[in-house]
């Protein structure tokens, strides 16, 4: 979604801002802009529809020379994709970029009838509101604080005015804002990746806070302008991690680096000698772990599917555990009740997803402990949880989530393994899972390498289809849902995921020779039943692709068989092939695989 960058220091603001905006491109956007203040205190504004490359063309004709500025990538919410709606917005003496939604903007706009508005955005109204509060004798900081008190909604903002050179004001409520502290320079970003390579020291602003940024650092205040202590934290990651590293797309890189990502997820958390798993982050005592009999897992999209797969594993491991996996956008508005012996796992790659965050807060209100299963270190969800586990998959840049899924499943599985110890779980089964986890990175690498060409070939064959059905049973069912999501996101092929057993209850009516079906078939006690669905599809002309770890006879149009000692976790292995399949189909169709149309990497608005 939208991205914010800001800079005040000695370097060319234009260069730093454009570099920062490029780092945020992965979040998805449809227009971009920057505004800077030159050394004569004259402000310059440039905006354009489309990619940063378009904005760079505008700036090449009319470069900006200042050392202070703000920039933005916009993902349209209020108003169409036009230059006038792009940020920064300039009203009176104010230049503003904004992430989030001002819910009462219409009401405020009516009251600001002395202003002429050039866009359809809520952000321009906020800029006017700040300007209207910026009277003689008031500082920009006071004007911003006053204006924000009248706002309903969510915001991460960066503001400057030619009247107060050398200062950028930032504030946040429900939309992340990070201040990077450099030597003689201060950077602002809505995502830490824009700060990598400049500084490792940063202040993560909390909701309801405002900061005054100058080249010498930042001072943090509450909206009532009480001075607050702020402790800088260390930003993780490095610049290489957010580069393509020789791959054509981030998506392919992220699929292929799953082994090393998983290595980090597992590091120090499993012990094959004792056959045990341990996570330190949840910070729960033995007594607290014993008390847990119910787990609610909350997420959106891929994070939800990761939770679903993990719930199968956790229930196998922990004999007296009930799990419930919920979609955050639904759960947040339900009149839900949680038993006293519950904990919630809040699953999110970005740690910023609005619906997931809202659930976290709703669950917390009810007195239930919330644990984060989060990738982005220092993100809002990670900060608001009572504890949890970073999945350490490294930056995931491509909009479609791949390595984070694998790492999330494994992190939750380890939580289940740890819990099992305190609930009379079968030590043999726990040890078996531990053993499989220990070789999973190696096996993922092998599967991806051994079957790469076969998947590429299959992708070529099916790239022209318009419809697909993904089917699986038991632990292959969440994989079917995830496979369908991946395909539709990046290839734009209509795809649905179903439990194989549901086929006869409706979807079979769709099957004809325009459809292709991807069956994930596991070599387990449900093998024959899984193949039952396969015969029914083939009998109706559907083209079938089988992904399996079985050597038994299966009739299909295309089969990819993996050989691996990993059995319980075979769905995770087979899912990596689904990721590759979606990737190559999307490439074949000529799509923008890293930034698919209409999608944003982190959905920070409802
Ligand atoms: O950052 P999150 O894990 O909270 O994001 C949740 C979903 O928005 C995300 O998984 C989405 O479904 C991806 N585009 C899937 O590839």
Coordinates of C-alpha atoms and ligand atoms in Angstrom, one line a residue:
X1 CA 0.0 0.0 0.0
X2 CA 1.0 3.6 0.2
X3 CA 4.6 4.4 1.3
X4 CA 6.2 7.4 2.9
X5 CA 9.7 8.7 2.9
X6 CA 11.3 11.8 4.2
X7 CA 14.7 13.4 4.6
X8 CA 16.5 16.3 6.3
X9 CA 20.3 16.5 6.2
X10 CA 23.1 17.4 3.9
X11 CA 22.5 15.0 1.0
X12 CA 20.4 15.7 -2.1
X13 CA 16.9 15.2 -0.7
X14 CA 15.7 14.2 -4.2
X15 CA 18.2 11.4 -4.5
X16 CA 17.5 10.0 -1.0
X17 CA 13.7 10.3 -1.5
X18 CA 13.7 8.5 -4.9
X19 CA 16.0 5.8 -3.6
X20 CA 13.6 5.3 -0.6
X21 CA 10.6 5.3 -2.9
X22 CA 12.2 2.6 -5.0
X23 CA 12.7 0.5 -1.9
X24 CA 8.9 0.8 -1.2
X25 CA 7.8 0.0 -4.7
X26 CA 7.2 -3.6 -3.7
X27 CA 4.3 -2.5 -1.5
X28 CA 2.2 -1.8 -4.6
X29 CA 1.2 1.7 -5.8
X30 CA -0.2 3.6 -8.7
X31 CA 1.3 7.1 -8.5
X32 CA 4.2 8.8 -6.8
X33 CA 5.6 12.2 -5.9
X34 CA 8.1 14.2 -3.9
X35 CA 8.3 17.7 -2.5
X36 CA 11.5 19.4 -1.4
X37 CA 12.6 22.6 0.1
X38 CA 15.6 24.3 -1.5
X39 CA 18.3 26.4 0.3
X40 CA 16.3 29.6 -0.5
X41 CA 13.3 28.1 1.3
X42 CA 11.4 27.6 -1.9
X43 CA 9.4 24.4 -2.2
X44 CA 9.2 22.2 -5.3
X45 CA 6.7 19.6 -6.1
X46 CA 6.7 16.8 -8.6
X47 CA 4.1 14.0 -9.0
X48 CA 3.3 11.5 -11.6
X49 CA 0.9 8.6 -12.3
X50 CA 2.6 5.2 -12.8
X51 CA 5.9 3.9 -11.7
X52 CA 8.8 5.8 -10.0
X53 CA 10.5 5.7 -13.4
X54 CA 7.8 8.2 -14.6
X55 CA 8.5 10.4 -11.7
X56 CA 12.3 10.2 -12.4
X57 CA 11.6 11.4 -15.9
X58 CA 9.8 14.5 -14.6
X59 CA 12.6 15.2 -12.2
X60 CA 15.3 14.7 -14.9
X61 CA 13.7 17.7 -16.7
X62 CA 13.3 19.8 -13.6
X63 CA 15.7 18.6 -10.8
X64 CA 15.1 19.6 -7.2
X65 CA 18.2 20.8 -5.3
X66 CA 17.1 20.9 -1.6
X67 CA 18.3 19.0 1.4
X68 CA 14.9 18.5 3.0
X69 CA 11.8 16.8 1.5
X70 CA 9.0 14.2 1.7
X71 CA 7.9 11.6 -0.8
X72 CA 5.1 9.1 -1.3
X73 CA 3.9 6.2 -3.3
X74 CA 0.1 6.2 -3.5
X75 CA -2.3 3.2 -3.7
X76 CA -5.6 4.9 -4.5
X77 CA -8.4 4.8 -1.9
X78 CA -10.2 8.2 -2.1
X79 CA -10.2 9.4 -5.7
X80 CA -8.9 7.9 -8.9
X81 CA -5.4 7.4 -10.1
X82 CA -4.5 11.0 -11.3
X83 CA -1.6 13.3 -10.8
X84 CA -3.8 15.7 -8.8
X85 CA -4.7 13.0 -6.4
X86 CA -1.0 11.9 -6.0
X87 CA 0.9 13.0 -2.9
X88 CA 2.5 15.2 -1.7
X89 CA -0.4 17.6 -1.4
X90 CA 0.3 21.3 -1.2
X91 CA -2.3 23.6 0.5
X92 CA -1.4 27.1 1.6
X93 CA 1.9 26.8 3.6
X94 CA 1.7 23.0 4.0
X95 CA 3.3 20.1 2.1
X96 CA 1.9 16.8 3.3
X97 CA 2.2 13.0 2.6
X98 CA -0.3 10.7 4.2
X99 CA -0.9 6.9 4.6
X100 CA -4.2 5.8 6.0
X101 CA -7.8 7.1 5.7
X102 CA -9.3 10.2 7.2
X103 CA -12.9 9.0 7.8
X104 CA -14.5 12.3 8.6
X105 CA -12.9 14.2 5.7
X106 CA -16.2 15.2 4.1
X107 CA -17.4 16.8 7.3
X108 CA -14.0 18.6 7.7
X109 CA -14.1 19.7 4.1
X110 CA -17.4 21.4 4.5
X111 CA -16.0 23.4 7.4
X112 CA -13.0 24.4 5.3
X113 CA -15.1 26.2 2.7
X114 CA -12.5 29.0 2.3
X115 CA -10.1 26.5 0.7
X116 CA -10.2 25.4 -3.0
X117 CA -9.5 21.8 -3.4
X118 CA -7.7 20.5 -6.4
X119 CA -8.1 16.7 -5.7
X120 CA -10.7 14.2 -4.5
X121 CA -8.5 13.0 -1.6
X122 CA -9.0 13.0 2.1
X123 CA -5.3 13.9 2.4
X124 CA -5.7 17.3 0.8
X125 CA -8.4 18.0 3.4
X126 CA -6.0 17.2 6.1
X127 CA -3.4 19.5 4.6
X128 CA -6.0 22.3 4.6
X129 CA -6.9 21.5 8.2
X130 CA -3.3 21.8 9.3
X131 CA -2.9 25.0 7.3
X132 CA -6.0 26.5 8.9
X133 CA -4.5 25.8 12.3
X134 CA -1.2 27.3 11.3
X135 CA -1.7 30.9 12.6
X136 CA 0.7 33.6 13.6
X137 CA 2.6 32.6 16.7
X138 CA 1.8 28.9 16.3
X139 CA 4.5 26.4 15.4
X140 CA 4.0 23.8 12.7
X141 CA 4.2 21.2 15.4
X142 CA 1.2 22.9 17.3
X143 CA -0.8 23.2 14.1
X144 CA -0.3 19.5 13.2
X145 CA -1.3 18.4 16.7
X146 CA -4.3 20.6 16.8
X147 CA -5.5 19.4 13.4
X148 CA -4.9 15.7 14.2
X149 CA -7.1 16.1 17.3
X150 CA -10.1 16.8 15.0
X151 CA -9.4 13.8 12.7
X152 CA -11.2 10.4 12.8
X153 CA -9.4 7.6 11.0
X154 CA -5.9 6.4 10.6
X155 CA -2.7 8.2 9.5
X156 CA 1.0 8.1 9.1
X157 CA 2.0 11.6 8.0
X158 CA 5.1 13.7 7.1
X159 CA 4.7 17.5 6.8
X160 CA 6.9 20.4 6.1
X161 CA 6.4 24.1 5.5
X162 CA 8.6 26.7 3.9
X163 CA 7.8 28.8 6.9
X164 CA 9.9 26.4 9.1
X165 CA 12.9 25.3 7.1
X166 CA 14.9 22.5 8.5
X167 CA 11.9 20.7 10.1
X168 CA 9.7 17.8 9.1
X169 CA 6.8 16.9 11.4
X170 CA 5.7 13.3 11.5
X171 CA 2.8 11.6 13.3
X172 CA 1.1 8.2 13.4
X173 CA -2.2 6.6 14.3
X174 CA -2.7 3.1 12.9
X175 CA -0.2 3.5 10.1
X176 CA 3.6 2.9 10.7
X177 CA 6.2 5.6 10.8
X178 CA 9.8 5.1 11.5
X179 CA 12.5 7.8 12.1
X180 CA 16.0 6.8 11.1
X181 CA 18.7 8.6 13.0
X182 CA 21.9 9.2 11.0
X183 CA 25.0 11.4 11.5
X184 CA 23.8 14.9 10.7
X185 CA 20.8 13.5 8.9
X186 CA 17.4 12.2 9.8
X187 CA 15.3 9.9 7.6
X188 CA 11.6 9.1 7.7
X189 CA 9.9 6.0 6.3
X190 CA 6.8 3.9 6.7
X191 CA 8.9 0.8 6.2
X192 CA 12.3 0.1 7.6
X193 CA 13.6 -1.2 4.2
X194 CA 13.8 2.4 3.0
X195 CA 16.3 3.1 5.8
X196 CA 18.7 0.2 5.2
X197 CA 22.2 1.4 4.2
X198 CA 21.6 4.9 5.8
X199 CA 21.4 4.0 9.4
X200 CA 20.6 1.2 11.8
X201 CA 19.3 3.4 14.6
X202 CA 15.6 4.2 14.5
X203 CA 12.7 5.4 16.6
X204 CA 9.5 3.5 15.9
X205 CA 6.7 6.0 16.5
X206 CA 3.7 4.7 18.5
X207 CA 0.1 5.4 17.8
X208 CA -0.9 8.9 19.1
X209 CA 2.7 10.2 18.9
X210 CA 4.1 13.1 16.9
X211 CA 7.8 13.9 16.3
X212 CA 9.7 17.0 15.2
X213 CA 12.6 15.9 12.9
X214 CA 15.6 18.0 12.1
X215 CA 19.0 17.0 10.8
X216 CA 20.2 16.6 14.4
X217 CA 17.6 14.0 15.4
X218 CA 14.0 13.8 16.5
X219 CA 11.9 14.8 19.5
X220 CA 8.8 12.9 20.3
X221 CA 5.6 14.3 21.8
X222 CA 2.0 13.1 22.5
X223 CA -0.8 14.9 20.6
X224 CA -1.3 17.0 23.7
X225 CA 2.4 18.0 23.2
X226 CA 3.8 16.4 26.3
X227 CA 7.4 15.5 25.7
X228 CA 8.0 11.8 25.6
X229 CA 11.1 9.7 26.1
X230 CA 11.9 7.7 23.0
X231 CA 14.4 4.9 22.9
X232 CA 16.1 4.2 19.5
X233 CA 16.0 0.6 18.4
X234 CA 18.2 -1.3 16.0
X235 CA 17.0 -2.0 12.4
X236 CA 17.6 -5.5 11.2
X237 CA 18.5 -6.6 7.7
X238 CA 20.9 -5.4 5.0
X239 CA 20.7 -3.9 1.6
X240 CA 21.6 -7.2 -0.2
X241 CA 18.5 -8.8 1.2
X242 CA 16.3 -6.3 -0.6
X243 CA 17.9 -6.7 -3.9
X244 CA 17.2 -9.3 -6.6
X245 CA 20.6 -11.0 -6.3
X246 CA 20.7 -12.1 -10.0
X247 CA 17.2 -13.4 -10.2
X248 CA 14.8 -11.9 -12.8
X249 CA 12.1 -11.3 -10.1
X250 CA 11.9 -11.0 -6.4
X251 CA 9.3 -13.7 -6.4
X252 CA 11.6 -16.3 -7.9
X253 CA 14.4 -15.2 -5.5
X254 CA 12.1 -15.6 -2.6
X255 CA 10.8 -19.0 -3.7
X256 CA 14.3 -20.2 -4.2
X257 CA 15.7 -18.8 -0.9
X258 CA 13.2 -20.7 1.2
X259 CA 15.8 -23.1 2.4
X260 CA 18.0 -20.4 3.9
X261 CA 15.0 -18.5 5.2
X262 CA 13.8 -21.6 7.0
X263 CA 17.2 -22.2 8.4
X264 CA 16.9 -18.9 10.2
X265 CA 13.4 -19.7 11.4
X266 CA 14.6 -23.0 12.9
X267 CA 17.9 -21.8 14.2
X268 CA 18.3 -22.5 17.9
X269 CA 14.7 -23.7 18.2
X270 CA 14.9 -27.4 17.6
X271 CA 17.2 -30.1 19.0
X272 CA 17.4 -33.4 17.2
X273 CA 19.3 -35.0 20.1
X274 CA 16.5 -34.5 22.6
X275 CA 13.8 -34.6 19.9
X276 CA 12.4 -31.3 21.2
X277 CA 11.3 -27.9 20.0
X278 CA 11.6 -24.7 22.0
X279 CA 10.5 -21.1 21.3
X280 CA 11.7 -18.4 23.7
X281 CA 9.7 -15.5 22.4
X282 CA 6.2 -16.5 23.7
X283 CA 7.7 -16.1 27.1
X284 CA 5.3 -18.5 28.8
X285 CA 6.0 -20.4 32.0
X286 CA 5.5 -24.1 32.3
X287 CA 2.3 -23.4 34.2
X288 CA 1.0 -21.1 31.6
X289 CA 1.8 -23.6 28.8
X290 CA 0.0 -26.3 30.7
X291 CA -3.1 -24.2 31.0
X292 CA -3.5 -23.7 27.2
X293 CA -6.3 -25.8 25.8
X294 CA -7.6 -23.6 23.0
X295 CA -5.7 -21.6 20.4
X296 CA -7.3 -19.1 18.0
X297 CA -5.2 -18.4 15.0
X298 CA -5.8 -15.1 13.2
X299 CA -4.6 -14.0 9.8
X300 CA -5.5 -12.8 6.3
X301 CA -4.8 -14.4 2.9
X302 CA -1.7 -16.5 3.0
X303 CA -1.2 -15.9 6.7
X304 CA -4.6 -17.4 7.3
X305 CA -3.8 -20.5 5.2
X306 CA -0.5 -20.9 7.1
X307 CA -2.5 -20.9 10.3
X308 CA -4.9 -23.5 8.8
X309 CA -2.1 -25.9 8.0
X310 CA -0.4 -25.3 11.3
X311 CA -3.7 -26.1 13.1
X312 CA -3.7 -29.6 11.6
X313 CA -0.2 -30.1 12.9
X314 CA -0.8 -28.7 16.3
X315 CA -3.9 -30.8 16.9
X316 CA -1.9 -33.9 16.0
X317 CA 0.8 -33.0 18.4
X318 CA -1.2 -31.8 21.4
X319 CA -3.8 -34.3 22.5
X320 CA -6.1 -32.0 24.5
X321 CA -5.9 -28.9 22.2
X322 CA -8.7 -27.3 20.2
X323 CA -7.7 -24.9 17.5
X324 CA -9.8 -22.4 15.7
X325 CA -8.5 -20.6 12.6
X326 CA -10.2 -17.3 11.7
X327 CA -10.1 -14.7 8.9
X328 CA -9.2 -11.4 10.6
X329 CA -11.6 -9.2 8.5
X330 CA -14.5 -11.3 9.7
X331 CA -13.5 -12.1 13.3
X332 CA -12.9 -8.5 14.2
X333 CA -16.6 -7.8 14.0
X334 CA -17.9 -11.0 15.4
X335 CA -19.3 -11.3 19.0
X336 CA -16.7 -13.9 19.8
X337 CA -16.0 -15.4 23.2
X338 CA -12.8 -17.1 24.1
X339 CA -12.5 -19.7 26.8
X340 CA -10.2 -18.8 29.7
X341 CA -7.6 -21.3 28.7
X342 CA -7.0 -19.7 25.3
X343 CA -4.1 -17.9 23.6
X344 CA -4.3 -16.2 20.2
X345 CA -1.6 -16.5 17.5
X346 CA -1.6 -13.4 15.4
X347 CA -0.1 -14.3 12.0
X348 CA 1.3 -11.6 9.7
X349 CA 4.2 -11.3 7.4
X350 CA 4.2 -7.5 7.4
X351 CA 3.0 -7.1 11.0
X352 CA 0.9 -4.1 9.7
X353 CA -2.3 -5.7 8.3
X354 CA -5.2 -3.5 9.5
X355 CA -7.7 -6.3 10.0
X356 CA -5.3 -8.5 11.8
X357 CA -4.2 -5.7 14.0
X358 CA -7.8 -4.9 14.8
X359 CA -8.4 -8.5 15.9
X360 CA -5.3 -8.4 18.1
X361 CA -6.7 -5.4 19.9
X362 CA -10.2 -7.0 20.2
X363 CA -8.7 -10.2 21.6
X364 CA -6.5 -8.3 24.0
X365 CA -9.6 -6.4 25.3
X366 CA -11.1 -9.7 26.3
X367 CA -8.1 -10.5 28.4
X368 CA -6.7 -13.3 26.2
X369 CA -2.9 -13.4 25.7
X370 CA -1.9 -12.6 22.1
X371 CA 1.3 -14.0 20.6
X372 CA 2.7 -12.7 17.3
X373 CA 3.9 -14.9 14.4
X374 CA 5.4 -12.1 12.5
X375 CA 8.2 -11.6 10.0
X376 CA 8.9 -7.8 10.0
X377 CA 10.8 -7.0 13.1
X378 CA 9.5 -3.9 15.0
X379 CA 6.2 -3.9 13.1
X380 CA 3.0 -2.8 14.9
X381 CA 1.6 -6.3 15.5
X382 CA 4.9 -7.5 16.9
X383 CA 5.1 -4.5 19.2
X384 CA 1.5 -4.8 20.4
X385 CA 1.6 -8.6 21.1
X386 CA 2.3 -9.9 24.6
X387 CA 5.1 -12.0 23.1
X388 CA 5.6 -14.2 20.1
X389 CA 8.0 -15.4 17.6
X390 CA 9.7 -13.7 14.7
X391 CA 9.7 -16.1 11.8
X392 CA 13.0 -14.5 10.5
X393 CA 12.2 -15.2 6.8
X394 CA 14.1 -12.0 5.8
X395 CA 12.5 -9.2 3.8
X396 CA 9.7 -10.4 1.5
X397 CA 9.5 -7.9 -1.3
X398 CA 7.3 -9.6 -3.9
X399 CA 3.6 -8.9 -3.2
X400 CA 2.8 -12.6 -3.3
X401 CA 3.8 -14.2 -0.1
X402 CA 5.9 -17.4 -0.4
X403 CA 8.8 -17.8 2.0
X404 CA 6.8 -16.2 4.8
X405 CA 4.1 -18.9 4.4
X406 CA 6.7 -21.7 4.9
X407 CA 8.3 -19.9 7.8
X408 CA 4.9 -19.1 9.5
X409 CA 3.8 -22.8 9.3
X410 CA 7.0 -23.9 10.8
X411 CA 7.0 -21.3 13.6
X412 CA 3.5 -22.3 14.6
X413 CA 4.4 -26.0 14.3
X414 CA 7.3 -25.4 16.8
X415 CA 4.9 -23.7 19.1
X416 CA 2.7 -26.8 18.9
X417 CA 5.7 -29.0 19.5
X418 CA 6.7 -27.1 22.6
X419 CA 3.1 -27.1 23.9
X420 CA 2.9 -30.9 23.4
X421 CA 5.6 -31.4 25.9
X422 CA 3.4 -30.0 28.6
X423 CA 0.2 -31.8 27.5
X424 CA 1.3 -35.4 27.4
X425 CA 2.0 -35.3 23.7
X426 CA 3.6 -38.5 22.2
X427 CA 7.4 -38.0 22.5
X428 CA 7.9 -40.2 19.5
X429 CA 5.7 -38.0 17.3
X430 CA 7.3 -34.8 18.6
X431 CA 10.7 -36.3 17.9
X432 CA 9.6 -37.3 14.4
X433 CA 8.4 -33.7 13.7
X434 CA 11.7 -32.3 15.1
X435 CA 13.7 -34.6 12.8
X436 CA 11.7 -33.7 9.7
X437 CA 12.1 -30.0 10.6
X438 CA 15.8 -30.4 10.8
X439 CA 16.1 -31.6 7.2
X440 CA 13.3 -29.5 5.8
X441 CA 15.5 -26.7 4.5
X442 CA 17.7 -29.2 2.6
X443 CA 14.7 -31.0 1.2
X444 CA 13.1 -27.8 0.0
X445 CA 16.2 -26.9 -1.8
X446 CA 16.4 -30.4 -3.4
X447 CA 12.7 -30.4 -4.5
X448 CA 13.0 -26.9 -6.0
X449 CA 16.1 -27.8 -7.9
X450 CA 15.1 -31.3 -9.0
X451 CA 11.7 -30.3 -10.4
X452 CA 12.3 -26.8 -11.6
X453 CA 12.3 -27.7 -15.3
X454 CA 9.4 -30.0 -15.1
X455 CA 7.2 -27.3 -13.5
X456 CA 8.4 -24.8 -16.1
X457 CA 7.2 -27.1 -18.8
X458 CA 3.8 -27.7 -17.2
X459 CA 3.4 -24.0 -16.7
X460 CA 3.9 -23.4 -20.5
X461 CA 1.2 -26.0 -21.2
X462 CA -1.4 -24.5 -18.9
X463 CA -0.7 -20.8 -19.1
X464 CA -3.6 -20.2 -21.6
X465 CA -6.3 -21.7 -19.4
X466 CA -8.8 -19.3 -17.8
X467 CA -9.9 -21.5 -14.8
X468 CA -8.2 -23.7 -12.3
X469 CA -9.3 -25.8 -9.3
X470 CA -6.8 -26.8 -6.6
X471 CA -7.8 -29.8 -4.5
X472 CA -6.3 -31.5 -1.5
X473 CA -7.3 -33.5 1.6
X474 CA -6.2 -33.2 5.2
X475 CA -2.9 -31.3 5.4
X476 CA -3.0 -30.9 1.6
X477 CA -6.3 -29.0 1.9
X478 CA -4.7 -25.7 3.2
X479 CA -2.1 -26.2 0.5
X480 CA -4.9 -26.3 -2.1
X481 CA -6.3 -23.0 -0.9
X482 CA -2.8 -21.4 -0.9
X483 CA -2.0 -22.7 -4.3
X484 CA -5.2 -21.2 -5.8
X485 CA -4.5 -17.9 -4.1
X486 CA -1.0 -17.8 -5.5
X487 CA -2.1 -18.6 -9.0
X488 CA -4.9 -16.0 -9.1
X489 CA -2.8 -13.2 -7.5
X490 CA -0.1 -13.3 -10.1
X491 CA -1.5 -15.0 -13.2
X492 CA -5.0 -13.5 -13.0
X493 CA -6.4 -17.0 -13.8
X494 CA -9.6 -17.7 -12.0
X495 CA -8.6 -20.3 -9.4
X496 CA -10.4 -21.9 -6.5
X497 CA -9.1 -24.1 -3.7
X498 CA -11.3 -26.8 -2.3
X499 CA -11.1 -29.8 0.0
X500 CA -11.2 -32.8 -2.3
X501 CA -14.2 -34.2 -0.3
X502 CA -16.2 -31.2 -1.2
X503 CA -15.9 -31.8 -4.9
X504 CA -19.2 -33.6 -5.2
X505 CA -21.0 -30.9 -3.1
X506 CA -20.8 -28.3 -5.9
X507 CA -17.6 -27.5 -7.7
X508 CA -17.7 -30.6 -9.9
X509 CA -20.5 -28.9 -11.8
X510 CA -17.9 -26.5 -13.2
X511 CA -15.5 -29.1 -14.6
X512 CA -15.0 -29.3 -18.3
X513 CA -12.1 -29.3 -20.6
X514 CA -11.5 -25.5 -20.0
X515 CA -10.5 -26.2 -16.5
X516 CA -7.2 -27.6 -15.2
X517 CA -7.0 -29.1 -11.7
X518 CA -4.0 -29.2 -9.4
X519 CA -4.3 -32.2 -7.0
X520 CA -1.9 -32.4 -4.1
X521 CA -1.9 -36.0 -3.2
X522 CA -0.1 -37.2 -0.1
X523 CA 1.1 -40.7 0.4
X524 CA -0.9 -41.4 3.5
X525 CA -4.0 -43.2 4.8
X526 CA -6.2 -41.0 2.7
X527 CA -4.4 -41.7 -0.6
X528 CA -7.2 -43.7 -2.2
X529 CA -9.9 -41.2 -1.2
X530 CA -7.8 -38.3 -2.7
X531 CA -7.5 -40.2 -5.9
X532 CA -11.3 -40.7 -5.9
X533 CA -11.8 -37.1 -6.7
X534 CA -9.2 -37.3 -9.4
X535 CA -11.1 -40.0 -11.3
X536 CA -14.2 -37.9 -11.2
X537 CA -12.5 -34.9 -12.6
X538 CA -10.8 -36.8 -15.4
X539 CA -14.1 -38.5 -16.3
X540 CA -15.5 -35.0 -17.0
X541 CA -12.7 -33.9 -19.3
X542 CA -10.8 -31.8 -16.7
X543 CA -7.0 -31.7 -17.3
X544 CA -5.1 -32.8 -14.2
X545 CA -1.8 -31.9 -12.7
X546 CA -0.6 -34.1 -9.8
X547 CA 1.9 -33.0 -7.2
X548 CA 2.6 -36.0 -4.9
X549 CA 5.2 -37.7 -2.7
X550 CA 3.7 -41.1 -3.6
X551 CA 5.2 -43.7 -5.9
X552 CA 1.8 -45.5 -6.3
X553 CA 0.1 -45.5 -9.7
X554 CA -1.9 -42.3 -10.5
X555 CA -3.5 -41.5 -13.8
X556 CA -3.2 -37.9 -14.8
X557 CA -2.2 -35.5 -17.6
X558 CA 0.9 -34.4 -15.7
X559 CA 2.6 -35.7 -12.6
X560 CA 5.4 -34.3 -10.5
X561 CA 6.6 -36.9 -7.9
X562 CA 9.0 -35.9 -5.2
X563 CA 11.1 -38.3 -3.3
X564 CA 11.9 -37.2 0.2
X565 CA 12.2 -38.7 3.7
X566 CA 10.1 -35.7 4.8
X567 CA 6.5 -37.2 5.1
X568 CA 4.5 -35.3 7.7
X569 CA 5.8 -32.0 6.3
X570 CA 5.4 -33.1 2.6
X571 CA 2.6 -30.5 2.1
X572 CA 5.2 -27.8 2.7
X573 CA 7.5 -29.3 0.1
X574 CA 4.7 -29.7 -2.5
X575 CA 3.6 -26.1 -1.9
X576 CA 6.9 -24.8 -3.0
X577 CA 6.2 -26.5 -6.4
X578 CA 2.8 -24.8 -6.5
X579 CA 4.6 -21.5 -6.0
X580 CA 6.9 -22.2 -8.9
X581 CA 4.0 -23.2 -11.1
X582 CA 2.1 -19.9 -10.4
X583 CA 5.3 -18.0 -11.0
X584 CA 6.1 -19.6 -14.4
X585 CA 2.4 -19.3 -15.5
X586 CA 2.5 -15.6 -14.7
X587 CA 5.8 -15.1 -16.5
X588 CA 4.4 -17.0 -19.5
X589 CA 1.4 -14.6 -19.5
X590 CA 3.7 -11.6 -19.4
X591 CA 2.4 -10.3 -16.1
X592 CA 4.2 -8.1 -13.6
X593 CA 4.8 -10.9 -11.1
X594 CA 6.3 -8.8 -8.3
X595 CA 3.7 -6.1 -8.3
X596 CA 0.5 -7.7 -9.6
X597 CA -2.4 -5.4 -10.6
X598 CA -4.6 -4.0 -7.8
X599 CA -2.6 -5.7 -5.0
X600 CA -0.6 -4.2 -2.2
X601 CA 2.0 -5.9 -0.1
X602 CA 0.7 -4.9 3.2
X603 CA -3.0 -4.0 3.5
X604 CA -2.9 -1.2 6.1
X605 CA -6.5 0.0 5.5
X606 CA -9.7 -1.9 5.8
Ligands
LIG1 O1 1.4 -9.1 5.9 P1 0.3 -10.1 6.2 O2 0.9 -11.5 6.3 O3 -0.6 -9.8 7.3 O4 -0.6 -10.1 4.9 C1 -1.7 -10.9 4.8 C2 -2.2 -11.0 3.4 O5 -2.6 -9.7 2.9 C3 -1.2 -11.6 2.5 O6 -0.8 -12.9 2.9 C4 -1.8 -11.7 1.0 O7 -2.8 -12.6 1.0 C5 -0.7 -12.0 0.0 N1 -0.7 -11.2 -1.1 C6 -0.7 -13.5 -0.4 O8 0.3 -13.7 -1.3

